Tab-separated table of C-alpha atoms in Angstrom:
chain	number	residue	atom	x	y	z
P	1	MET	CA	8.471	-46.559	-7.107
P	2	PHE	CA	4.987	-44.873	-7.605
P	3	GLU	CA	4.247	-44.951	-4.357
P	4	LEU	CA	7.909	-41.766	-4.241
P	5	ILE	CA	6.314	-39.600	-7.110
P	6	LEU	CA	2.381	-39.608	-6.086
P	7	PRO	CA	3.075	-36.567	-3.674
P	8	PHE	CA	5.211	-34.775	-6.276
P	9	PHE	CA	2.400	-35.328	-8.596
P	10	PHE	CA	-0.126	-33.572	-6.057
P	11	LEU	CA	2.141	-31.197	-5.323
P	12	PHE	CA	2.107	-30.319	-8.877
P	13	ILE	CA	-0.792	-30.207	-9.627
P	14	PHE	CA	-1.532	-27.878	-6.643
P	15	LEU	CA	0.337	-25.736	-7.923
P	16	LEU	CA	-0.520	-25.628	-11.222
P	17	ALA	CA	-4.320	-25.504	-9.800
P	18	ILE	CA	-3.557	-21.834	-7.435
P	19	THR	CA	-1.527	-20.633	-10.667
P	20	ILE	CA	-4.343	-20.646	-12.793
P	21	ILE	CA	-6.818	-19.758	-9.908
P	22	TRP	CA	-3.739	-16.285	-10.138
P	23	ARG	CA	-4.255	-15.851	-14.247
P	24	ILE	CA	-8.240	-15.863	-13.949
P	25	ASN	CA	-8.982	-13.995	-11.165
P	26	ALA	CA	-6.296	-11.271	-12.433
P	27	ARG	CA	-6.814	-7.791	-11.134
P	28	LYS	CA	-5.855	-5.722	-13.692
P	29	TYR	CA	-6.314	-1.621	-13.310
P	30	ILE	CA	-9.367	-0.876	-16.257
P	31	SER	CA	-10.367	2.011	-14.196
P	32	SER	CA	-11.180	3.773	-10.297
P	33	GLY	CA	-13.798	0.957	-10.640
P	34	THR	CA	-12.102	-2.274	-10.169
P	35	VAL	CA	-10.080	-0.379	-8.003
P	36	ALA	CA	-12.532	0.416	-5.975
P	37	SER	CA	-14.310	-2.990	-6.628
P	38	ALA	CA	-11.205	-4.984	-5.307
P	39	TYR	CA	-10.803	-3.326	-2.406
P	40	ASP	CA	-14.189	-3.493	-1.373
P	41	ALA	CA	-13.777	-7.311	-2.065
P	42	TRP	CA	-10.892	-7.336	0.127
P	43	THR	CA	-12.396	-5.467	2.990
P	44	GLN	CA	-15.468	-7.593	2.747
P	45	ASP	CA	-14.077	-10.776	3.103
P	46	LYS	CA	-11.603	-9.797	6.514
P	47	LEU	CA	-9.060	-11.487	5.125
P	48	LEU	CA	-6.311	-8.699	4.398
P	49	GLU	CA	-7.479	-7.237	7.801
P	50	ARG	CA	-7.584	-10.386	9.539
P	51	LEU	CA	-4.009	-10.744	8.350
P	52	TRP	CA	-2.322	-7.342	8.086
P	53	GLY	CA	-4.818	-5.789	10.748
P	54	GLU	CA	-5.446	-1.985	10.286
P	55	HIS	CA	-3.220	-0.845	7.953
P	56	ILE	CA	-2.965	-1.946	5.053
P	57	HIS	CA	0.190	-0.654	4.365
P	58	LEU	CA	4.158	-2.384	5.033
P	59	GLY	CA	5.597	-1.350	8.126
P	60	PHE	CA	9.058	-0.234	9.026
P	61	TYR	CA	12.140	-1.755	9.974
P	62	PRO	CA	15.172	0.162	12.079
P	63	SER	CA	17.471	-0.174	10.436
P	64	GLY	CA	16.444	-3.786	8.299
P	65	LYS	CA	16.230	-5.247	11.758
P	66	LYS	CA	13.658	-8.392	11.220
P	67	ASN	CA	12.729	-9.887	14.397
P	68	ILE	CA	10.398	-6.699	15.100
P	69	ASP	CA	6.545	-8.001	14.786
P	70	PHE	CA	4.609	-7.182	12.043
P	71	ARG	CA	1.290	-5.071	13.112
P	72	GLU	CA	4.128	-3.202	14.973
P	73	ALA	CA	6.391	-2.349	12.168
P	74	LYS	CA	3.378	-1.293	10.748
P	75	VAL	CA	2.276	1.425	13.240
P	76	GLN	CA	5.936	2.219	13.615
P	77	PHE	CA	5.880	3.483	9.488
P	78	VAL	CA	3.451	5.780	10.272
P	79	HIS	CA	5.386	7.486	13.459
P	80	GLU	CA	8.569	7.867	11.333
P	81	LEU	CA	6.794	9.217	8.134
P	82	VAL	CA	5.094	12.036	10.667
P	83	LYS	CA	9.192	12.251	12.288
P	84	TRP	CA	10.850	12.485	9.169
P	85	SER	CA	8.175	15.295	6.962
P	86	GLY	CA	7.817	17.290	9.510
P	87	LEU	CA	4.377	17.044	10.389
P	88	ASP	CA	4.945	16.243	14.375
P	89	LYS	CA	5.674	20.178	14.198
P	90	LEU	CA	1.916	20.989	13.182
P	91	PRO	CA	0.021	21.892	16.792
P	92	LYS	CA	-3.005	19.437	17.931
P	93	GLY	CA	-6.222	20.316	16.085
P	94	SER	CA	-4.294	20.783	13.042
P	95	ARG	CA	-6.642	19.178	9.944
P	96	ILE	CA	-5.378	16.447	7.955
P	97	LEU	CA	-5.992	14.549	4.691
P	98	ASP	CA	-5.774	11.061	4.742
P	99	VAL	CA	-5.603	10.449	0.845
P	100	GLY	CA	-6.125	6.325	0.106
P	101	CYS	CA	-7.261	5.803	4.116
P	102	GLY	CA	-7.760	2.061	3.475
P	103	ILE	CA	-9.701	1.167	6.741
P	104	GLY	CA	-8.426	3.746	8.733
P	105	GLY	CA	-5.732	2.752	11.163
P	106	SER	CA	-3.520	5.658	10.401
P	107	SER	CA	-5.803	7.786	10.535
P	108	ARG	CA	-6.550	7.105	13.913
P	109	ILE	CA	-3.028	7.992	14.994
P	110	LEU	CA	-2.666	10.780	13.544
P	111	SER	CA	-5.621	11.861	15.267
P	112	LYS	CA	-5.189	9.568	18.780
P	113	TYR	CA	-1.498	10.099	19.249
P	114	TYR	CA	-1.162	13.635	17.501
P	115	GLY	CA	-3.985	15.002	18.331
P	116	PHE	CA	-5.403	16.128	14.561
P	117	ASN	CA	-8.876	16.906	12.949
P	118	VAL	CA	-8.401	14.030	10.255
P	119	THR	CA	-10.270	13.810	7.498
P	120	GLY	CA	-9.578	10.585	5.833
P	121	ILE	CA	-11.536	9.340	1.585
P	122	THR	CA	-10.999	6.046	-0.247
P	123	ILE	CA	-12.837	5.239	-3.899
P	124	SER	CA	-13.733	1.560	-1.547
P	125	PRO	CA	-17.353	2.030	-0.105
P	126	GLY	CA	-16.923	-0.865	1.892
P	127	GLN	CA	-13.503	0.247	3.625
P	128	VAL	CA	-15.108	3.444	4.794
P	129	LYS	CA	-18.227	1.088	6.301
P	130	ARG	CA	-15.524	-0.228	7.481
P	131	ALA	CA	-13.490	2.445	8.940
P	132	ARG	CA	-16.264	4.031	10.390
P	133	GLU	CA	-17.130	1.035	12.403
P	134	LEU	CA	-13.309	0.360	13.801
P	135	THR	CA	-13.085	3.088	14.871
P	136	PRO	CA	-14.172	5.038	18.254
P	137	SER	CA	-16.392	8.332	19.001
P	138	GLY	CA	-14.326	10.240	20.743
P	139	LEU	CA	-11.230	10.386	18.017
P	140	ASN	CA	-11.249	13.477	15.320
P	141	CYS	CA	-11.907	11.464	12.333
P	142	ASN	CA	-14.009	10.671	9.754
P	143	PHE	CA	-14.528	8.903	6.609
P	144	GLN	CA	-15.584	9.562	2.509
P	145	VAL	CA	-16.212	7.758	-0.135
P	146	MET	CA	-14.442	9.978	-2.683
P	147	ASP	CA	-11.917	10.033	-5.681
P	148	ALA	CA	-7.973	11.130	-5.161
P	149	LEU	CA	-8.644	13.043	-8.592
P	150	ASP	CA	-11.859	14.475	-7.849
P	151	LEU	CA	-11.235	16.129	-4.631
P	152	LYS	CA	-14.257	17.930	-3.053
P	153	PHE	CA	-12.808	20.170	-0.963
P	154	GLU	CA	-11.846	24.364	-1.291
P	155	ASP	CA	-8.625	25.415	-2.262
P	156	GLY	CA	-6.431	25.055	0.718
P	157	SER	CA	-8.590	23.180	3.211
P	158	PHE	CA	-5.894	21.605	5.007
P	159	ASP	CA	-3.052	21.677	7.012
P	160	ALA	CA	-1.098	18.531	5.704
P	161	VAL	CA	-2.266	15.863	3.243
P	162	TRP	CA	-1.247	12.554	3.911
P	163	SER	CA	-0.827	9.266	2.084
P	164	VAL	CA	0.493	5.762	1.845
P	165	GLU	CA	0.623	3.502	-0.737
P	166	ALA	CA	-2.086	4.752	-2.778
P	167	GLY	CA	-0.401	6.613	-6.085
P	168	ALA	CA	0.178	3.431	-7.346
P	169	HIS	CA	-3.490	3.122	-7.869
P	170	MET	CA	-3.950	6.237	-9.659
P	171	ASN	CA	-4.034	6.530	-14.251
P	172	ASP	CA	-3.493	10.384	-13.775
P	173	LYS	CA	-0.452	10.632	-11.250
P	174	SER	CA	0.040	14.239	-12.544
P	175	LYS	CA	-3.394	14.720	-11.553
P	176	PHE	CA	-3.053	12.412	-8.427
P	177	ALA	CA	0.037	15.656	-7.193
P	178	ASP	CA	-2.510	18.376	-8.620
P	179	GLU	CA	-5.312	17.646	-6.197
P	180	MET	CA	-3.216	16.939	-3.179
P	181	LEU	CA	-1.582	19.636	-3.418
P	182	ARG	CA	-4.638	22.038	-4.385
P	183	THR	CA	-6.044	21.579	-1.215
P	184	LEU	CA	-2.911	21.997	0.865
P	185	ARG	CA	-3.110	25.534	2.729
P	186	PRO	CA	0.345	27.322	1.428
P	187	GLY	CA	3.456	26.334	4.531
P	188	GLY	CA	1.156	23.290	5.085
P	189	TYR	CA	3.029	19.856	5.086
P	190	LEU	CA	2.374	16.793	1.985
P	191	ALA	CA	3.748	14.348	3.679
P	192	LEU	CA	3.549	10.681	1.163
P	193	ALA	CA	4.461	7.259	0.753
P	194	ASP	CA	4.574	4.822	-2.407
P	195	TRP	CA	5.686	2.139	-4.666
P	196	ASN	CA	7.439	2.851	-7.201
P	197	CYS	CA	9.906	1.725	-10.122
P	198	ARG	CA	13.398	2.244	-10.898
P	199	ASP	CA	13.898	4.564	-12.960
P	200	LEU	CA	13.471	2.645	-16.587
P	201	LYS	CA	14.397	4.497	-18.892
P	202	ALA	CA	17.611	4.885	-17.683
P	203	TYR	CA	17.605	1.155	-17.152
P	204	PRO	CA	15.682	-0.810	-19.103
P	205	PRO	CA	13.854	-3.980	-17.854
P	206	SER	CA	15.584	-7.192	-19.135
P	207	PHE	CA	12.923	-9.478	-20.102
P	208	PHE	CA	11.936	-11.397	-16.989
P	209	GLU	CA	11.128	-7.694	-15.749
P	210	LYS	CA	9.013	-7.064	-17.357
P	211	LEU	CA	7.413	-10.231	-17.218
P	212	VAL	CA	7.527	-9.410	-13.468
P	213	LEU	CA	5.911	-5.703	-13.893
P	214	LYS	CA	3.191	-6.963	-16.059
P	215	GLN	CA	2.176	-9.374	-13.182
P	216	LEU	CA	2.865	-6.593	-10.422
P	217	LEU	CA	0.378	-4.022	-11.858
P	218	GLU	CA	-2.222	-7.095	-13.186
P	219	GLN	CA	-2.304	-8.931	-9.879
P	220	TRP	CA	-2.956	-5.675	-7.663
P	221	VAL	CA	-5.128	-2.980	-10.139
P	222	HIS	CA	-2.480	-1.089	-10.683
P	223	PRO	CA	-2.706	1.252	-13.872
P	224	TYR	CA	1.209	1.495	-14.289
P	225	PHE	CA	4.391	2.652	-11.899
P	226	ILE	CA	6.736	5.334	-12.185
P	227	SER	CA	10.021	6.181	-10.732
P	228	ILE	CA	10.639	8.084	-7.439
P	229	ASN	CA	12.622	10.840	-9.261
P	230	GLU	CA	9.732	11.079	-11.981
P	231	PHE	CA	6.946	11.703	-9.452
P	232	GLY	CA	9.732	13.867	-7.464
P	233	ASN	CA	9.314	15.540	-10.615
P	234	ILE	CA	5.986	16.106	-10.791
P	235	LEU	CA	5.949	17.400	-7.191
P	236	LYS	CA	8.661	19.831	-7.974
P	237	ILE	CA	7.152	21.312	-10.970
P	238	ASN	CA	3.196	22.059	-9.296
P	239	LYS	CA	2.320	25.500	-8.993
P	240	ASN	CA	0.667	25.269	-5.642
P	241	SER	CA	4.283	23.690	-4.848
P	242	ALA	CA	7.139	25.577	-3.147
P	243	GLY	CA	9.869	23.513	-5.134
P	244	LYS	CA	11.986	22.419	-2.505
P	245	VAL	CA	11.377	18.172	-2.897
P	246	ILE	CA	12.879	15.848	-0.682
P	247	SER	CA	12.247	12.075	-1.594
P	248	ASP	CA	13.926	9.049	-0.660
P	249	ASN	CA	14.105	5.241	-1.167
P	250	TRP	CA	13.035	3.039	2.187
P	251	ASN	CA	13.158	-0.610	0.613
P	252	VAL	CA	16.106	-0.960	3.313
P	253	TYR	CA	13.669	-0.271	6.132
P	254	THR	CA	10.536	-1.390	4.744
P	255	ASN	CA	11.154	-4.663	2.587
P	256	PRO	CA	10.939	-7.595	5.565
P	257	SER	CA	7.756	-6.581	5.389
P	258	TRP	CA	6.857	-8.886	2.708
P	259	ARG	CA	8.613	-11.824	4.054
P	260	ASP	CA	6.440	-11.194	7.409
P	261	SER	CA	3.298	-11.052	5.401
P	262	ILE	CA	3.436	-14.379	3.640
P	263	ILE	CA	4.194	-15.491	7.964
P	264	GLU	CA	1.698	-14.474	9.062
P	265	GLY	CA	-1.016	-16.835	8.538
P	266	THR	CA	1.779	-18.991	10.222
P	267	ARG	CA	1.987	-17.219	13.982
P	268	ARG	CA	-1.855	-16.499	13.363
P	269	PRO	CA	-3.117	-19.799	11.322
P	270	PHE	CA	-6.699	-19.067	13.307
P	271	SER	CA	-7.207	-15.163	11.647
P	272	ILE	CA	-7.083	-17.515	8.315
P	273	LEU	CA	-9.233	-21.096	9.751
P	274	SER	CA	-11.706	-19.118	11.503
P	275	LEU	CA	-12.676	-17.330	7.953
P	276	GLY	CA	-13.745	-21.022	5.926
P	277	PRO	CA	-11.577	-23.258	3.666
P	278	LEU	CA	-12.212	-20.423	0.751
P	279	ALA	CA	-10.140	-18.014	3.023
P	280	ILE	CA	-7.861	-20.514	3.117
P	281	ILE	CA	-7.536	-20.732	-1.369
P	282	LYS	CA	-7.901	-16.728	-0.900
P	283	SER	CA	-4.925	-16.576	0.947
P	284	ILE	CA	-2.626	-19.188	-0.994
P	285	ARG	CA	-3.705	-17.255	-4.124
P	286	GLU	CA	-1.830	-14.432	-3.002
P	287	ILE	CA	1.450	-16.119	-1.881
P	288	PRO	CA	2.901	-16.201	-5.952
P	289	THR	CA	1.862	-11.596	-6.194
P	290	ILE	CA	3.781	-11.161	-2.486
P	291	LEU	CA	6.781	-13.434	-3.388
P	292	LEU	CA	7.204	-11.380	-6.349
P	293	MET	CA	6.677	-8.309	-5.240
P	294	ASN	CA	9.805	-9.300	-2.567
P	295	TRP	CA	11.821	-9.575	-5.530
P	296	ALA	CA	10.961	-7.259	-7.031
P	297	PHE	CA	11.880	-4.753	-4.011
P	298	SER	CA	14.999	-6.423	-2.893
P	299	LYS	CA	16.520	-6.215	-6.465
P	300	GLY	CA	15.919	-2.819	-6.734
P	301	LEU	CA	13.512	-3.359	-10.172
P	302	MET	CA	10.999	-1.435	-7.400
P	303	GLU	CA	11.484	0.887	-4.909
P	304	PHE	CA	9.440	2.563	-1.514
P	305	GLY	CA	9.431	6.321	-2.350
P	306	VAL	CA	8.751	8.782	0.352
P	307	TYR	CA	8.388	12.216	-0.270
P	308	LYS	CA	7.307	15.408	1.603
P	309	CYS	CA	7.437	18.995	0.113
P	310	ARG	CA	5.391	22.310	1.939
P	311	GLY	CA	2.761	24.066	-0.098
């Protein structure tokens, strides 16, 4: 009897240890500095890059298809957002600002495939360093450490502003929109994608949903989430916006990414093992949050918002 119980006992202890590590090492948003520190750490340990590749964002799966390579889906996402937002109408040499550029994956595609002159900004010095290392000298990409809520560019400096999954880290969504639209030239294009929650005022969360949202905020340095309509309205009333803002929910196209982000570890086990035993613990430590993200997006508690408008 004891021999039958023993494996379950060790599994319980293992899961309990992971849960304790998960809670003790929660990455709560305190300031923009905590966002920078978290991304510096993720970049330095290279685990996220090894598993997610150069694109630290979700992928695009046409009509929810699941038999697509995880990393190819991320590249496809960039092309789909370019086409949907109208950036493909811009001529080569157009000036693009990539807000929250990560390690430069989207910036390199925008430069290589569309001939754009791209400036990527992130609050993480570690990401800027890595983005520069990964970028061939022939591409028109440059990367700078900069706060998205205080952009150091003149008004109307860019033909388009691009931002993917950065807004959820901003503690002032209106200022985030202000700065992007301020730097966009009249008639320029804004292309944005982000993690949103459903309209919690119209559809209040249950007790369990509140617990889930709390964990999603505290584990990945998010100050708060807002709905797609809320952020769309922020863009519409902005003085630098032409007023017509189109938004959509791409959950059906992006949700398979959560499952694939876990499976990726089994597809490329050496990517983790080559980083040492600590990397295994760190990768397992992220699984509860990814599972919660998967549940929240699949149930509609969270939504993947995409936005486009003209300056």
